[in-house]
Coordinates of C-alpha atoms in Angstrom, one line a residue:
Chain D
X389 CA 148.2 117.5 39.1
X390 CA 149.4 117.5 42.7
X391 CA 149.3 114.3 44.7
X392 CA 147.3 114.5 47.9
X393 CA 148.2 112.7 51.1
X394 CA 145.3 110.4 50.5
X395 CA 146.7 109.6 47.0
X396 CA 150.2 108.9 48.5
X397 CA 148.8 106.5 51.1
X398 CA 146.6 104.8 48.5
X399 CA 149.5 104.2 46.2
X400 CA 151.6 102.9 49.2
X401 CA 148.7 100.5 50.0
X402 CA 148.5 99.2 46.4
X403 CA 152.3 98.7 46.2
X404 CA 152.1 96.8 49.5
X405 CA 149.3 94.6 48.1
X406 CA 151.3 93.8 45.0
X407 CA 154.3 92.9 47.1
X408 CA 152.1 90.7 49.4
X409 CA 150.6 89.0 46.4
X410 CA 154.1 88.2 45.0
X411 CA 155.3 86.9 48.3
X412 CA 152.2 84.8 48.9
X413 CA 152.3 83.1 45.5
X414 CA 156.1 82.4 46.0
X415 CA 155.5 80.9 49.4
X416 CA 152.5 78.9 48.2
X417 CA 154.6 77.4 45.4
X418 CA 157.3 76.4 47.9
X419 CA 154.8 74.9 50.3
X420 CA 153.2 72.8 47.5
X421 CA 156.6 71.3 46.7
X422 CA 157.0 70.5 50.4
X423 CA 153.7 68.8 50.6
X424 CA 154.7 66.7 47.6
X425 CA 157.8 65.4 49.5
X426 CA 155.7 64.7 52.6
X427 CA 153.3 62.6 50.5
X428 CA 156.3 60.7 49.1
X429 CA 157.5 60.1 52.7
X430 CA 154.1 58.7 53.6
X431 CA 154.1 56.4 50.7
X432 CA 157.7 55.3 51.4
X433 CA 157.2 54.5 55.1
X434 CA 154.4 52.4 56.6
X435 CA 154.9 54.2 60.0
X436 CA 152.2 56.5 61.0
X437 CA 153.0 60.1 60.1
X438 CA 150.5 62.2 62.0
X439 CA 149.4 63.8 65.3
X440 CA 149.5 60.6 67.2
X441 CA 153.3 60.6 67.0
X442 CA 153.8 64.2 68.1
X443 CA 155.9 64.7 71.1
X444 CA 153.8 66.8 73.4
X445 CA 156.9 68.1 75.2
X446 CA 157.9 70.0 72.1
X447 CA 159.5 73.4 72.1
X448 CA 159.8 75.7 69.1
X449 CA 163.1 75.6 67.2
X450 CA 162.2 78.6 65.1
X451 CA 160.9 81.8 66.6
X452 CA 159.9 85.2 65.4
X453 CA 161.6 88.5 66.4
X454 CA 158.7 91.0 66.2
X455 CA 159.3 94.7 65.6
X456 CA 156.8 97.5 64.9
X457 CA 156.7 96.8 61.2
X458 CA 158.7 93.7 60.6
X459 CA 158.9 90.0 61.5
X460 CA 162.2 88.1 61.4
X461 CA 162.7 84.4 61.5
X462 CA 165.2 83.5 64.3
X463 CA 166.4 79.9 64.5
X464 CA 166.7 78.9 68.2
X465 CA 169.2 76.2 69.3
X466 CA 167.4 73.2 70.6
X467 CA 167.5 72.6 74.4
X468 CA 170.3 70.2 75.6
X469 CA 168.6 66.9 75.1
X470 CA 169.2 63.6 73.4
X471 CA 169.0 63.6 69.7
X472 CA 166.5 60.7 69.6
X473 CA 163.5 60.0 71.9
X474 CA 165.2 56.8 73.1
X475 CA 165.1 56.2 76.8
X476 CA 168.8 56.2 77.8
X477 CA 168.5 58.1 81.2
X478 CA 166.2 57.7 84.1
X479 CA 163.9 60.4 82.7
X480 CA 163.0 60.2 79.0
X481 CA 164.0 63.4 77.2
X482 CA 162.0 64.9 74.3
X483 CA 163.6 64.6 70.9
X484 CA 165.1 67.9 70.0
X485 CA 164.6 67.2 66.3
X486 CA 161.0 66.6 65.4
X487 CA 162.2 64.2 62.8
X488 CA 162.7 61.6 65.5
X489 CA 159.1 61.7 66.7
X490 CA 158.3 59.4 63.9
X491 CA 161.0 56.8 64.5
X492 CA 164.6 56.4 65.7
X493 CA 165.8 55.9 62.1
X494 CA 163.9 58.3 59.8
X495 CA 163.8 57.4 56.2
X496 CA 165.5 59.6 53.6
X497 CA 162.1 60.6 52.2
X498 CA 161.1 62.0 55.6
X499 CA 164.4 63.8 56.0
X500 CA 163.8 65.4 52.6
X501 CA 160.3 66.4 53.6
X502 CA 161.7 68.1 56.7
X503 CA 164.3 70.0 54.7
X504 CA 161.6 71.2 52.2
X505 CA 159.3 72.5 55.0
X506 CA 162.3 74.1 56.7
X507 CA 163.3 75.9 53.5
X508 CA 159.7 77.0 53.0
X509 CA 159.7 78.8 56.4
X510 CA 161.6 81.9 55.3
X511 CA 159.2 82.4 52.4
X512 CA 156.3 82.1 54.7
X513 CA 157.7 84.7 57.1
X514 CA 158.4 87.0 54.1
X515 CA 154.8 86.6 53.0
X516 CA 153.6 87.4 56.6
X517 CA 155.9 90.4 56.6
X518 CA 154.4 91.6 53.4
X519 CA 150.9 91.1 54.8
X520 CA 151.8 93.0 58.0
X521 CA 153.0 96.0 55.9
X522 CA 149.9 95.8 53.8
X523 CA 147.6 95.9 56.9
X524 CA 149.6 98.9 58.2
X525 CA 149.4 100.7 54.9
X526 CA 145.7 100.1 54.7
X527 CA 145.3 101.4 58.2
X528 CA 147.3 104.6 57.4
X529 CA 145.2 105.2 54.3
X530 CA 142.0 104.8 56.3
X531 CA 143.3 107.3 58.8
X532 CA 144.2 109.7 56.1
X533 CA 140.8 109.6 54.6
X534 CA 139.2 110.4 58.0
X535 CA 141.2 113.7 58.1
Chain I
X1205 CA 150.6 104.9 74.4
X1206 CA 154.0 104.1 72.8
X1207 CA 154.8 101.7 75.7
X1208 CA 151.4 99.9 75.1
X1209 CA 152.1 99.6 71.4
X1210 CA 155.6 98.2 72.1
X1211 CA 154.1 95.7 74.6
X1212 CA 151.7 94.7 72.0
X1213 CA 154.3 93.0 69.8
X1214 CA 157.6 92.6 71.8
X1215 CA 156.5 89.3 73.4
X1216 CA 155.2 87.8 70.2
X1217 CA 157.6 85.2 69.0
X1218 CA 155.6 82.1 68.0
X1219 CA 154.2 80.9 64.7
X1220 CA 150.9 79.2 65.1
X1221 CA 149.3 76.8 62.6
X1222 CA 145.7 75.8 62.1
X1223 CA 145.3 73.2 59.3
X1224 CA 145.0 69.7 58.1
X1225 CA 147.2 67.0 59.5
X1226 CA 149.7 67.1 56.6
X1227 CA 150.2 70.9 56.9
X1228 CA 150.5 70.8 60.7
X1229 CA 152.9 67.8 60.5
X1230 CA 155.1 69.4 57.9
X1231 CA 155.4 72.7 59.7
X1232 CA 156.0 70.9 63.0
X1233 CA 158.8 69.0 61.3
X1234 CA 160.2 72.5 60.4
X1235 CA 160.4 73.2 64.1
X1236 CA 157.6 75.7 64.8
X1237 CA 155.7 73.5 67.2
X1238 CA 155.5 74.6 70.8
X1239 CA 153.7 73.5 73.9
X1240 CA 154.2 75.7 77.0
X1241 CA 154.1 74.9 80.7
X1242 CA 150.3 75.2 80.8
X1243 CA 150.0 72.7 77.9
X1244 CA 148.8 75.4 75.5
X1245 CA 149.7 74.3 71.9
X1246 CA 150.5 76.6 69.0
X1247 CA 148.9 74.2 66.5
X1248 CA 145.4 72.8 65.9
X1249 CA 144.7 69.9 63.5
X1250 CA 141.5 70.2 61.5
X1251 CA 139.7 67.3 59.8
X1252 CA 136.4 66.8 58.1
X1253 CA 134.8 66.1 61.4
X1254 CA 136.0 69.1 63.3
X1255 CA 133.0 71.2 64.4
X1256 CA 132.9 74.8 63.2
X1257 CA 132.5 76.0 66.9
X1258 CA 135.6 74.1 67.9
X1259 CA 137.6 75.6 65.0
X1260 CA 136.4 79.1 65.9
X1261 CA 137.3 78.6 69.5
X1262 CA 140.8 77.4 68.5
X1263 CA 141.3 80.5 66.3
X1264 CA 140.0 82.9 68.9
X1265 CA 142.3 81.3 71.5
X1266 CA 145.3 81.8 69.2
X1267 CA 144.4 85.4 68.6
X1268 CA 144.2 86.0 72.4
X1269 CA 147.7 84.6 73.1
X1270 CA 150.2 87.4 73.5
X1271 CA 153.1 85.3 72.2
X1272 CA 151.6 84.7 68.8
X1273 CA 153.3 86.7 66.0
X1274 CA 152.0 84.8 63.0
X1275 CA 149.1 82.4 62.5
X1276 CA 149.2 80.2 59.5
X1277 CA 145.9 78.8 58.4
X1278 CA 145.0 76.6 55.4
X1279 CA 142.9 78.6 53.1
X1280 CA 140.2 75.9 52.8
X1281 CA 139.9 76.0 56.7
X1282 CA 139.9 79.8 56.7
X1283 CA 136.8 79.6 54.4
X1284 CA 134.9 77.9 57.1
X1285 CA 135.5 80.7 59.6
X1286 CA 135.8 83.5 57.0
X1287 CA 133.7 86.0 59.1
X1288 CA 135.9 85.6 62.1
X1289 CA 139.0 86.1 60.1
X1290 CA 137.6 89.2 58.5
X1291 CA 136.8 90.7 61.9
X1292 CA 140.5 90.6 62.8
X1293 CA 141.9 93.8 61.5
X1294 CA 144.8 94.2 63.9
X1295 CA 148.4 94.0 62.7
X1296 CA 149.3 91.3 65.2
X1297 CA 149.1 88.4 65.1
X1298 CA 149.5 88.4 61.4
X1299 CA 147.2 85.9 59.7
X1300 CA 148.6 84.2 56.6
X1301 CA 146.4 81.9 54.5
X1302 CA 148.4 79.0 53.1
X1303 CA 147.6 76.2 50.7
X1304 CA 147.1 72.6 51.7
X1305 CA 148.1 69.5 49.8
X1306 CA 144.6 69.3 48.2
X1307 CA 143.6 73.0 48.1
X1308 CA 145.9 75.4 46.2
X1309 CA 146.2 79.1 47.3
X1310 CA 143.6 81.4 45.6
X1311 CA 144.4 85.1 46.1
X1312 CA 140.8 86.0 45.3
X1313 CA 139.6 84.3 48.4
X1314 CA 142.2 85.9 50.8
X1315 CA 140.5 88.2 53.4
X1316 CA 143.0 91.0 52.8
X1317 CA 141.9 91.3 49.1
X1318 CA 138.4 92.4 50.3
X1319 CA 140.0 95.1 52.4
X1320 CA 142.0 96.3 49.4
X1321 CA 138.9 96.3 47.3
X1322 CA 137.2 98.6 49.8
X1323 CA 139.9 101.2 48.9
X1324 CA 138.4 101.4 45.4
X1325 CA 134.9 101.3 46.7
X1326 CA 135.5 104.2 49.0
X1327 CA 137.3 106.4 46.6

């Protein structure tokens, strides 16, 4: 039995879906662990740990390099600024590390939460990559069916 | 046509996040938060009081931004605007549904599954 082009694109789409499912479940598991550490940080520290503390001068420390069919996580060096948000110069500089939005001396639990979320990022980008390839595979299959 | 396709993705370098405060705080700690010169944020905090219209507008705004490569959205938040998410069939920005602290990820609710199911329906 010969494989038609439609069969080929369908198989490719199904393979892409299985890969996406695997990556999604892996990233979800990693994120759940990260959420647990953040909850521990909340319990350990009476300081407010929420949007009221965000530094609204923030710039991204992790970017994406976007190609036709792939997304790559690219860490970006922080801008030249003071490590903490403390006012030492005439003009207060934003904290390069978001950890210091929540206090000048972050607790170990919060540092651990940051590490967990940072380590979850590559998994999330891998899942996003898998989804991108799935969407493209679905699109190719739809185009093949229209022929 | 090729130039237009390239322009579609070459400027996309940010990860956006729409979710509850814990999810947004955690991912901002990871260093994805960005506010540009026009004060446009790549994050949107959702709580129980956030009106659906405001959520839809925040999602639409992130879709419009040419610098968005990936949009992360808590799956329980995505459920609220499921129709809008299913309308988005483009490759970029890539939408990724993620769990929150209180709502685990359920693959059966993911929008992309419905598109895969259509493959079997149409064959």
